[in-house]
């Protein structure tokens, strides 16, 4: 027998097979397509990165070029070469030594005469040696400055040699000045960051030899095989200390360099390792060097492939989802109606003819259902007829039976009635007694008169309300007794109603007590008629309502007052609402659970939701807040949560971008202030005001980029001013008179401040653009702090300050970027020293705690005025007392310190200060230390 497969299995199987086939085809296609595009894009990024690095190198070469020129034009140098006296030699040696000590990257400074003989050198082993065979010497001695990257014959150490021709006033070359710069100062700026991490960078000289590379096996290898002539020239010139230069098989690059006409990139397939590579080649301005960046295209392709694979997987996932949907639809449109029809047929088979199908699919199933229904209706009709006939017979029989039963019952009933009548008469007598008691004691006053109004009966309340005793009232006319204080028409209407119309008269009225006092009452008088409709008595019931009336009056006047107040309130509300709706900022208020209670139109416009979509919903579930890295804030960290939990105003941090996500998932940078409502010491909700700061953010970014560019450009001219001022001060251009010296001193100090300012500005812009690198290594806070104290010693001695330092013996090493942490300690200690008067005290304490290290720097100096304390970490802010006492600050130090502490290590910084008493700054760094971060720039 063939195996039976139900439709419910067959259809999903077909859908699944087809769906899987198509989604595989589509995702493979998409993956392939995206891989191409992504690879190209990644390669382009790397080529741009290479351009950036080559610019950095150009600046570096220019810097040392200028340095050698500055030294080579110094009068002392010229004068020495002219008379070559021992005295001048010793003086110049001192000057050179001073520069070498100040700039550690300068390996040596030396001076040769025109034969190449070395007269003066900071590296004493060069003295008396002749370097006339050197290329850089040969060029400089004929008047052209040069730079070469080679291995020293004496020191055996590799370096960059900048030569400069020392000339007399008439232009004759008297000798050659050379500075030798360390490899590090060229490699450090370019071998940092993502480009160097993933690719091979090579700085190649004109001879085609790699003079530095982030791959150590490339160092001093040539791009293409050397010819015999080249080998000879290399050993003749002793460029590379006789080292064997191996070829690297980069003939292609060598060709590109030989025919260099501008930045190029070539792609080639490396047969050796079977990889495709892109080589970007950039000349370093007019210097005889080229930067070659080898970009591994296959690796980028791999990354692109992984990304495309993820996209493919996404497409398959979506297709699977669609299949499930299709399966559900088939179930809905096909299998369900089938099941329903089957159910109806099953019930009819079992004899339930009322079974009907209610399929409303508007297709063949509905027709089938209807046919089935009319079939079961016809059967049901036949069945009903049969039933009716049987029923009719049965009911005729039942009627006969009943008649007999009822005759029996009638006899029993008569007997029961007789007994009941007897009970009733007895009951009536006792009821009457109860009734009289009730009337006598009722709180309303009740009077019965004859048809003429003569009092026949009065209950106890008559005496209490009117003041007349019952004896007084009996036999008197009711009207005379009550003295008729109402107008005459009232009594006419009363008599007319009860005597002529013979109906009940009810009204409120004013009556008089026996003692003449008026009171308000509610009265109802009913005529009691006999069987012929003649009046037999009048029954009057009256209730004293004076108290109720007074209360009513009070309520009415209170109501009027409330009405007036509520109108006023409404008018004020309308004004508030108009204000609320028309404000440009977004305003949202929530209850104490953070659920939205109110929201204005501006807020809705910014976030793209309608009012109905947000009302009553938790704020955080409607509007998501993202941080700088576009990651959602943790619960409890949003300003709204903080305001709700602390009861204090909370806001987004200035200086850090934060974003709100709109309904359509786009986002915008936002600034938020949340203020809690507090009622009877309880937080009952918050009001949040927020603003789209897209424009401000753009302006801010443009400003930061401008500052970065401007400061960078300012550095080189500032270095030149620095050197030349130093030259003038050391008497290079002749002895200065005291006034000249004073002026140059001022220029020198002013320039020094400018250098500090430019460095600080650069740091600030690097922090704000997020491009600075963090490179943690196990470091000793004690060692770092001690170097800062050494540096500050001159100021400490000058002010005669007492310094105390307490390092926790259990401190150990912490993972820190030593340069960045030094900036922190240096700023805080410099401030403590700067803002403390002579003979003051500065205390540094470093303590290791459970989770972090606490660094405290206290002084007993000028302190920070209370009113300035909340602004102290803002850029360019300096308190007034600080500006008066010390005019040299930039107001950027603490901003940089706070940024480093918070951004690199999740640390904290805070302070306590009292004016004229002193200040303590505290910094904590978690024991985990700083987190590594790639970046193209370092802070200085
Ligand atoms: P700068 O010192 O260059 O002015 P900072 O950013 O380092 O800039 O400091 C900002 C301001 O904070 C200072 O101008 C000063 O008003 C105040 N300040 C910082 N440290 C101290 C301190 N130890 N004592 C008193 N005031 C201080």
CSV table of C-alpha atoms in Angstrom, one decimal, residues 387-805:
chain,number,residue,atom,x,y,z
A,387,UNK,CA,-41.7,15.0,16.2
A,388,UNK,CA,-44.6,17.5,16.1
A,389,UNK,CA,-47.2,14.8,15.4
A,390,UNK,CA,-46.1,12.7,18.3
A,391,UNK,CA,-46.1,15.7,20.6
A,392,UNK,CA,-49.7,16.7,19.7
A,393,UNK,CA,-51.0,13.3,20.8
A,394,UNK,CA,-49.2,13.2,24.0
A,395,UNK,CA,-50.5,16.7,25.0
A,396,UNK,CA,-54.2,15.8,24.5
A,397,UNK,CA,-53.7,12.9,27.0
A,398,UNK,CA,-52.0,15.2,29.4
A,399,UNK,CA,-54.9,17.7,29.5
A,400,UNK,CA,-57.4,15.1,30.4
A,401,UNK,CA,-55.3,14.0,33.4
A,402,UNK,CA,-54.9,17.6,34.6
A,403,UNK,CA,-58.7,18.2,34.8
A,404,UNK,CA,-59.1,15.4,37.3
A,405,UNK,CA,-56.3,16.6,39.4
A,406,UNK,CA,-57.6,20.1,39.6
A,407,UNK,CA,-61.0,19.1,40.9
A,408,UNK,CA,-59.3,17.4,43.9
A,409,UNK,CA,-57.2,20.5,44.6
A,410,UNK,CA,-60.2,22.9,44.6
A,411,UNK,CA,-61.8,21.0,47.6
A,412,UNK,CA,-58.6,21.2,49.6
A,413,UNK,CA,-58.2,24.9,48.8
A,414,UNK,CA,-61.7,25.9,50.2
A,415,UNK,CA,-60.7,24.2,53.5
A,416,UNK,CA,-57.4,26.1,53.7
A,417,UNK,CA,-59.1,29.5,52.9
A,418,UNK,CA,-61.4,29.2,55.9
A,419,UNK,CA,-58.4,28.7,58.2
A,420,UNK,CA,-56.6,31.6,56.6
A,421,UNK,CA,-59.5,34.1,57.2
A,422,UNK,CA,-59.5,33.2,60.9
A,423,UNK,CA,-55.8,33.9,61.2
A,424,UNK,CA,-56.2,37.3,59.4
A,425,UNK,CA,-58.8,38.7,61.9
A,426,UNK,CA,-56.5,37.9,64.8
A,427,UNK,CA,-53.5,39.4,63.0
A,428,UNK,CA,-55.4,42.7,62.2
A,429,UNK,CA,-56.1,43.5,65.8
A,430,UNK,CA,-52.5,43.2,66.8
A,431,UNK,CA,-51.4,45.1,63.7
A,432,UNK,CA,-53.7,48.0,64.6
A,433,UNK,CA,-52.1,48.3,68.1
A,434,UNK,CA,-48.6,48.3,66.5
A,435,UNK,CA,-49.7,50.9,64.0
A,436,UNK,CA,-51.0,53.3,66.7
A,437,UNK,CA,-47.8,53.0,68.7
A,438,UNK,CA,-45.7,53.7,65.5
A,439,UNK,CA,-47.8,56.8,64.7
A,440,UNK,CA,-47.7,58.1,68.2
A,441,UNK,CA,-44.0,58.0,68.4
A,442,UNK,CA,-43.1,59.1,64.8
A,443,UNK,CA,-40.7,62.0,64.6
A,444,UNK,CA,-42.9,63.9,62.0
A,445,UNK,CA,-45.9,65.6,63.5
A,446,UNK,CA,-49.2,63.8,62.4
A,447,UNK,CA,-52.6,65.3,62.9
A,448,UNK,CA,-56.1,64.0,61.9
A,449,UNK,CA,-59.0,66.6,61.6
A,450,UNK,CA,-62.6,66.3,60.7
A,451,UNK,CA,-63.7,67.7,57.3
A,452,UNK,CA,-64.0,71.2,58.9
A,453,UNK,CA,-60.4,71.2,60.1
A,454,UNK,CA,-61.1,70.5,63.7
A,455,UNK,CA,-58.3,68.5,65.4
A,456,UNK,CA,-59.3,64.9,66.2
A,457,UNK,CA,-55.9,63.3,66.8
A,458,UNK,CA,-52.3,64.5,67.2
A,459,UNK,CA,-49.2,62.5,68.0
A,460,UNK,CA,-46.4,63.2,70.5
A,461,UNK,CA,-44.3,65.1,67.9
A,462,UNK,CA,-47.0,67.8,67.6
A,463,UNK,CA,-46.1,69.1,71.0
A,464,UNK,CA,-42.4,68.9,70.3
A,465,UNK,CA,-42.5,70.8,67.0
A,466,UNK,CA,-45.3,73.4,67.6
A,467,UNK,CA,-45.2,73.9,71.4
A,468,UNK,CA,-48.9,73.2,71.8
A,469,UNK,CA,-49.9,70.4,74.2
A,470,UNK,CA,-52.3,67.7,72.9
A,471,UNK,CA,-55.0,68.9,75.2
A,472,UNK,CA,-54.7,72.4,73.9
A,473,UNK,CA,-55.0,71.2,70.3
A,474,UNK,CA,-57.9,68.9,70.6
A,475,UNK,CA,-61.2,70.4,69.3
A,476,UNK,CA,-59.5,73.5,67.9
A,477,UNK,CA,-59.2,74.4,64.2
A,478,UNK,CA,-55.8,73.5,62.8
A,479,UNK,CA,-55.6,76.7,60.8
A,480,UNK,CA,-56.2,78.9,63.9
A,481,UNK,CA,-53.7,77.0,65.9
A,482,UNK,CA,-50.9,77.4,63.4
A,483,UNK,CA,-51.6,81.2,63.0
A,484,UNK,CA,-51.2,81.2,59.1
A,485,UNK,CA,-47.9,83.0,58.5
A,486,UNK,CA,-48.0,82.2,54.7
A,487,UNK,CA,-49.8,84.5,52.2
A,488,UNK,CA,-53.6,84.0,51.8
A,489,UNK,CA,-53.3,82.5,48.3
A,490,UNK,CA,-51.3,79.6,49.8
A,491,UNK,CA,-54.2,78.6,52.1
A,492,UNK,CA,-56.7,79.0,49.3
A,493,UNK,CA,-54.7,76.7,47.1
A,494,UNK,CA,-54.5,74.2,50.1
A,495,UNK,CA,-58.2,74.1,50.7
A,496,UNK,CA,-59.0,74.0,47.0
A,497,UNK,CA,-56.7,71.0,46.6
A,498,UNK,CA,-57.9,68.9,49.5
A,499,UNK,CA,-61.6,69.9,49.7
A,500,UNK,CA,-62.6,70.6,46.2
A,501,UNK,CA,-60.2,68.5,44.1
A,502,UNK,CA,-60.0,66.0,47.0
A,503,UNK,CA,-56.3,65.2,46.3
A,504,UNK,CA,-53.2,65.3,48.3
A,505,UNK,CA,-51.6,68.7,49.0
A,506,UNK,CA,-47.8,68.7,49.5
A,507,UNK,CA,-45.6,71.7,49.8
A,508,UNK,CA,-42.8,73.4,51.8
A,509,UNK,CA,-44.0,76.2,54.0
A,510,UNK,CA,-43.1,78.5,56.9
A,511,UNK,CA,-45.0,77.9,60.1
A,512,UNK,CA,-45.1,79.5,63.5
A,513,UNK,CA,-44.6,77.8,66.9
A,514,UNK,CA,-46.6,78.6,70.0
A,515,UNK,CA,-43.8,80.9,71.1
A,516,UNK,CA,-44.0,82.9,67.9
A,517,UNK,CA,-40.8,81.4,66.4
A,518,UNK,CA,-40.9,80.7,62.6
A,519,UNK,CA,-39.7,77.4,61.2
A,520,UNK,CA,-39.5,75.7,57.8
A,521,UNK,CA,-41.5,72.6,57.2
A,522,UNK,CA,-42.5,70.1,54.7
A,523,UNK,CA,-46.3,69.3,54.8
A,524,UNK,CA,-48.5,66.8,53.2
A,525,UNK,CA,-52.3,66.8,53.8
A,526,UNK,CA,-54.4,64.0,52.4
A,527,UNK,CA,-58.3,63.8,52.4
A,528,UNK,CA,-59.5,60.4,53.5
A,529,UNK,CA,-62.7,59.6,51.5
A,530,UNK,CA,-65.5,57.1,52.3
A,531,UNK,CA,-66.9,54.7,49.7
A,532,UNK,CA,-69.0,57.4,48.1
A,533,UNK,CA,-66.2,59.8,47.7
A,534,UNK,CA,-67.2,62.1,50.6
A,535,UNK,CA,-64.5,63.5,52.9
A,536,UNK,CA,-64.3,61.8,56.2
A,537,UNK,CA,-61.1,63.2,57.7
A,538,UNK,CA,-57.9,65.0,56.7
A,539,UNK,CA,-54.6,63.5,57.6
A,540,UNK,CA,-51.8,66.1,57.9
A,541,UNK,CA,-48.1,65.1,58.2
A,542,UNK,CA,-45.5,67.8,58.8
A,543,UNK,CA,-41.8,67.7,59.2
A,544,UNK,CA,-39.5,70.4,60.6
A,545,UNK,CA,-36.8,71.1,58.0
A,546,UNK,CA,-35.3,74.3,59.4
A,547,UNK,CA,-31.9,72.6,59.9
A,548,UNK,CA,-31.8,71.1,56.5
A,549,UNK,CA,-32.7,74.5,54.9
A,550,UNK,CA,-29.8,76.2,56.7
A,551,UNK,CA,-27.4,73.5,55.6
A,552,UNK,CA,-28.7,73.8,52.0
A,553,UNK,CA,-28.1,77.6,52.0
A,554,UNK,CA,-24.5,77.0,53.2
A,555,UNK,CA,-23.9,74.4,50.5
A,556,UNK,CA,-25.3,76.6,47.8
A,557,UNK,CA,-23.1,79.5,48.6
A,558,UNK,CA,-20.1,77.2,48.9
A,559,UNK,CA,-21.0,75.8,45.4
A,560,UNK,CA,-21.1,79.3,43.9
A,561,UNK,CA,-17.7,80.0,45.3
A,562,UNK,CA,-16.2,76.7,44.0
A,563,UNK,CA,-17.7,77.4,40.6
A,564,UNK,CA,-16.0,80.8,40.4
A,565,UNK,CA,-12.6,79.3,41.5
A,566,UNK,CA,-12.8,76.5,38.9
A,567,UNK,CA,-13.5,79.0,36.1
A,568,UNK,CA,-10.4,80.9,37.1
A,569,UNK,CA,-8.4,77.7,37.2
A,570,UNK,CA,-9.7,76.6,33.8
A,571,UNK,CA,-8.5,79.9,32.3
A,572,UNK,CA,-5.1,79.4,33.9
A,573,UNK,CA,-4.9,75.9,32.7
A,574,UNK,CA,-5.7,76.9,29.1
A,575,UNK,CA,-2.9,79.4,29.3
A,576,UNK,CA,-0.5,76.7,30.6
A,577,UNK,CA,-1.5,74.3,28.0
A,578,UNK,CA,-1.0,76.7,25.1
A,579,UNK,CA,2.5,77.5,26.5
A,580,UNK,CA,3.3,73.8,26.9
A,581,UNK,CA,2.2,73.0,23.4
A,582,UNK,CA,4.1,75.9,21.7
A,583,UNK,CA,7.5,75.5,23.4
A,584,UNK,CA,10.1,74.3,20.9
A,585,UNK,CA,11.7,71.9,23.3
A,586,UNK,CA,10.3,68.4,23.8
A,587,UNK,CA,8.6,68.1,27.2
A,588,UNK,CA,7.4,64.8,28.7
A,589,UNK,CA,6.2,64.2,32.1
A,590,UNK,CA,5.9,60.8,33.7
A,591,UNK,CA,4.6,59.2,36.9
A,592,UNK,CA,6.9,57.7,39.6
A,593,UNK,CA,7.1,54.5,37.6
A,594,UNK,CA,8.4,56.4,34.5
A,595,UNK,CA,5.2,56.0,32.6
A,596,UNK,CA,4.4,58.8,30.2
A,597,UNK,CA,1.5,61.0,31.5
A,598,UNK,CA,1.9,64.1,29.3
A,599,UNK,CA,3.8,65.0,26.2
A,600,UNK,CA,3.9,68.1,24.0
A,601,UNK,CA,3.7,68.4,20.3
A,602,UNK,CA,7.4,69.3,19.9
A,603,UNK,CA,8.4,66.1,21.6
A,604,UNK,CA,6.2,64.0,19.4
A,605,UNK,CA,7.5,65.7,16.3
A,606,UNK,CA,11.1,65.0,17.3
A,607,UNK,CA,10.7,61.3,18.1
A,608,UNK,CA,8.1,60.6,15.4
A,609,UNK,CA,5.5,58.9,17.5
A,610,UNK,CA,1.8,59.8,17.8
A,611,UNK,CA,0.4,60.8,21.2
A,612,UNK,CA,-1.7,57.6,21.4
A,613,UNK,CA,1.4,55.4,20.9
A,614,UNK,CA,3.2,56.9,23.9
A,615,UNK,CA,0.7,57.8,26.5
A,616,UNK,CA,0.8,55.5,29.6
A,617,UNK,CA,3.8,53.6,28.3
A,618,UNK,CA,7.1,53.4,30.1
A,619,UNK,CA,9.3,56.2,28.8
A,620,UNK,CA,12.4,53.9,28.4
A,621,UNK,CA,10.5,51.4,26.2
A,622,UNK,CA,9.3,54.2,23.8
A,623,UNK,CA,12.4,56.3,23.5
A,624,UNK,CA,15.8,54.6,23.7
A,625,UNK,CA,18.9,56.7,24.8
A,626,UNK,CA,22.2,55.7,23.2
A,627,UNK,CA,25.7,56.7,24.4
A,628,UNK,CA,28.7,57.9,22.3
A,629,UNK,CA,29.3,54.4,21.0
A,630,UNK,CA,25.6,54.1,20.0
A,631,UNK,CA,25.1,51.6,22.8
A,632,UNK,CA,22.0,51.7,24.9
A,633,UNK,CA,22.4,53.1,28.5
A,634,UNK,CA,22.1,50.5,31.3
A,635,UNK,CA,18.9,50.6,33.3
A,636,UNK,CA,19.2,53.0,36.1
A,637,UNK,CA,21.9,55.1,34.2
A,638,UNK,CA,19.5,57.2,32.2
A,639,UNK,CA,18.9,60.8,33.5
A,640,UNK,CA,15.2,59.9,34.0
A,641,UNK,CA,16.0,56.9,36.1
A,642,UNK,CA,18.5,59.0,38.1
A,643,UNK,CA,16.0,61.7,38.7
A,644,UNK,CA,13.4,59.2,39.9
A,645,UNK,CA,15.8,57.3,42.2
A,646,UNK,CA,17.6,60.3,43.7
A,647,UNK,CA,14.9,63.0,43.6
A,648,UNK,CA,17.5,65.4,42.1
A,649,UNK,CA,17.7,67.1,38.7
A,650,UNK,CA,19.6,64.9,36.3
A,651,UNK,CA,20.9,65.7,32.8
A,652,UNK,CA,22.9,64.3,29.9
A,653,UNK,CA,26.6,64.9,30.3
A,654,UNK,CA,27.9,67.9,28.3
A,655,UNK,CA,30.8,67.2,26.0
A,656,UNK,CA,29.7,63.7,25.2
A,657,UNK,CA,27.3,62.9,22.4
A,658,UNK,CA,24.1,61.1,23.3
A,659,UNK,CA,21.3,60.0,21.0
A,660,UNK,CA,17.6,59.5,21.0
A,661,UNK,CA,16.2,56.8,18.6
A,662,UNK,CA,13.2,57.9,16.6
A,663,UNK,CA,10.2,55.6,15.8
A,664,UNK,CA,11.8,54.9,12.3
A,665,UNK,CA,15.1,53.9,14.1
A,666,UNK,CA,17.0,57.0,12.9
A,667,UNK,CA,18.6,58.9,15.7
A,668,UNK,CA,19.5,62.4,16.7
A,669,UNK,CA,21.9,63.9,19.3
A,670,UNK,CA,20.0,65.1,22.3
A,671,UNK,CA,20.5,67.2,25.4
A,672,UNK,CA,18.2,66.2,28.3
A,673,UNK,CA,17.2,67.8,31.6
A,674,UNK,CA,15.0,65.8,34.0
A,675,UNK,CA,13.5,67.5,37.1
A,676,UNK,CA,11.5,65.4,39.6
A,677,UNK,CA,8.2,66.6,41.2
A,678,UNK,CA,8.4,66.1,44.9
A,679,UNK,CA,5.2,66.2,47.0
A,680,UNK,CA,5.4,65.7,50.8
A,681,UNK,CA,8.9,64.4,50.5
A,682,UNK,CA,7.8,61.7,48.0
A,683,UNK,CA,8.8,61.7,44.3
A,684,UNK,CA,5.5,61.6,42.4
A,685,UNK,CA,7.0,61.9,38.9
A,686,UNK,CA,9.4,63.8,36.7
A,687,UNK,CA,9.3,66.3,33.9
A,688,UNK,CA,11.8,65.9,31.1
A,689,UNK,CA,12.8,68.6,28.7
A,690,UNK,CA,14.9,67.6,25.7
A,691,UNK,CA,16.4,69.3,22.6
A,692,UNK,CA,17.7,68.1,19.3
A,693,UNK,CA,21.3,69.3,19.2
A,694,UNK,CA,22.3,68.1,15.7
A,695,UNK,CA,23.2,71.6,14.7
A,696,UNK,CA,25.2,72.4,17.8
A,697,UNK,CA,27.0,69.0,17.5
A,698,UNK,CA,28.0,69.8,13.9
A,699,UNK,CA,29.3,73.2,14.8
A,700,UNK,CA,31.2,71.7,17.8
A,701,UNK,CA,32.8,69.1,15.5
A,702,UNK,CA,33.8,71.8,12.9
A,703,UNK,CA,35.3,73.9,15.7
A,704,UNK,CA,37.3,71.0,17.1
A,705,UNK,CA,38.6,70.1,13.7
A,706,UNK,CA,39.6,73.7,13.1
A,707,UNK,CA,41.4,73.9,16.4
A,708,UNK,CA,43.3,70.7,15.7
A,709,UNK,CA,44.4,71.9,12.2
A,710,UNK,CA,45.4,75.4,13.5
A,711,UNK,CA,47.3,74.1,16.5
A,712,UNK,CA,49.2,71.6,14.3
A,713,UNK,CA,50.2,74.3,11.9
A,714,UNK,CA,51.3,76.5,14.8
A,715,UNK,CA,53.8,74.0,16.2
A,716,UNK,CA,56.6,74.3,13.6
A,717,UNK,CA,56.8,78.2,13.7
A,718,UNK,CA,56.6,78.1,17.5
A,719,UNK,CA,59.6,75.7,17.6
A,720,UNK,CA,61.5,78.1,15.3
A,721,UNK,CA,60.8,81.1,17.6
A,722,UNK,CA,61.9,79.0,20.6
A,723,UNK,CA,65.2,78.0,19.1
A,724,UNK,CA,66.1,81.5,17.8
A,725,UNK,CA,65.1,83.1,21.1
A,726,UNK,CA,67.5,80.6,22.8
A,727,UNK,CA,70.2,81.6,20.3
A,728,UNK,CA,69.8,85.2,21.0
A,729,UNK,CA,69.8,84.7,24.7
A,730,UNK,CA,73.0,82.7,24.6
A,731,UNK,CA,74.7,85.6,22.8
A,732,UNK,CA,74.9,84.0,19.4
A,733,UNK,CA,74.1,87.2,17.6
A,734,UNK,CA,76.4,89.3,19.8
A,735,UNK,CA,76.1,90.2,23.4
A,736,UNK,CA,72.7,91.6,24.4
A,737,UNK,CA,72.4,94.7,26.6
A,738,UNK,CA,70.2,94.2,29.7
A,739,UNK,CA,67.1,95.8,28.1
A,740,UNK,CA,67.4,93.6,25.0
A,741,UNK,CA,67.9,90.5,27.2
A,742,UNK,CA,64.8,91.4,29.2
A,743,UNK,CA,62.7,91.7,26.0
A,744,UNK,CA,63.9,88.4,24.6
A,745,UNK,CA,63.3,86.8,28.0
A,746,UNK,CA,59.7,88.0,27.7
A,747,UNK,CA,59.4,86.7,24.1
A,748,UNK,CA,60.9,83.3,25.2
A,749,UNK,CA,58.6,82.9,28.2
A,750,UNK,CA,55.6,84.1,26.1
A,751,UNK,CA,56.4,81.6,23.4
A,752,UNK,CA,56.8,78.8,26.0
A,753,UNK,CA,53.3,79.6,27.2
A,754,UNK,CA,52.1,79.5,23.6
A,755,UNK,CA,53.7,76.0,23.1
A,756,UNK,CA,51.9,74.8,26.3
A,757,UNK,CA,48.6,76.3,25.1
A,758,UNK,CA,49.0,74.7,21.6
A,759,UNK,CA,49.8,71.4,23.1
A,760,UNK,CA,46.9,71.5,25.4
A,761,UNK,CA,44.6,72.6,22.6
A,762,UNK,CA,45.8,69.7,20.5
A,763,UNK,CA,45.1,67.3,23.4
A,764,UNK,CA,41.6,68.7,23.8
A,765,UNK,CA,40.8,68.3,20.1
A,766,UNK,CA,42.2,64.8,20.1
A,767,UNK,CA,40.1,63.9,23.1
A,768,UNK,CA,37.0,65.4,21.5
A,769,UNK,CA,37.6,63.7,18.2
A,770,UNK,CA,38.2,60.4,20.1
A,771,UNK,CA,41.4,59.8,18.0
A,772,UNK,CA,44.0,59.4,20.8
A,773,UNK,CA,45.6,56.0,21.4
A,774,UNK,CA,45.7,54.3,24.8
A,775,UNK,CA,48.5,51.8,25.2
A,776,UNK,CA,48.5,50.3,28.7
A,777,UNK,CA,51.4,48.4,30.2
A,778,UNK,CA,52.2,47.4,33.8
A,779,UNK,CA,53.3,50.7,35.4
A,780,UNK,CA,54.3,52.0,38.8
A,781,UNK,CA,52.3,55.1,39.9
A,782,UNK,CA,55.2,55.8,42.4
A,783,UNK,CA,57.8,56.0,39.6
A,784,UNK,CA,55.6,58.2,37.4
A,785,UNK,CA,54.8,60.6,40.3
A,786,UNK,CA,58.5,60.9,41.3
A,787,UNK,CA,59.5,62.0,37.8
A,788,UNK,CA,56.8,64.7,38.0
A,789,UNK,CA,58.2,65.8,41.4
A,790,UNK,CA,61.7,66.0,39.8
A,791,UNK,CA,60.4,68.1,37.0
A,792,UNK,CA,58.7,70.5,39.5
A,793,UNK,CA,61.7,70.8,41.8
A,794,UNK,CA,62.7,74.3,40.6
A,795,UNK,CA,59.2,75.7,41.4
A,796,UNK,CA,59.0,73.8,44.7
A,797,UNK,CA,62.4,75.2,45.8
A,798,UNK,CA,61.6,78.7,44.7
A,799,UNK,CA,58.4,78.7,46.7
A,800,UNK,CA,60.0,76.8,49.6
A,801,UNK,CA,57.1,74.4,49.7
A,802,UNK,CA,56.9,71.4,52.1
A,803,UNK,CA,56.2,68.2,50.1
A,804,UNK,CA,55.0,65.0,51.7
A,805,UNK,CA,54.3,61.8,49.7
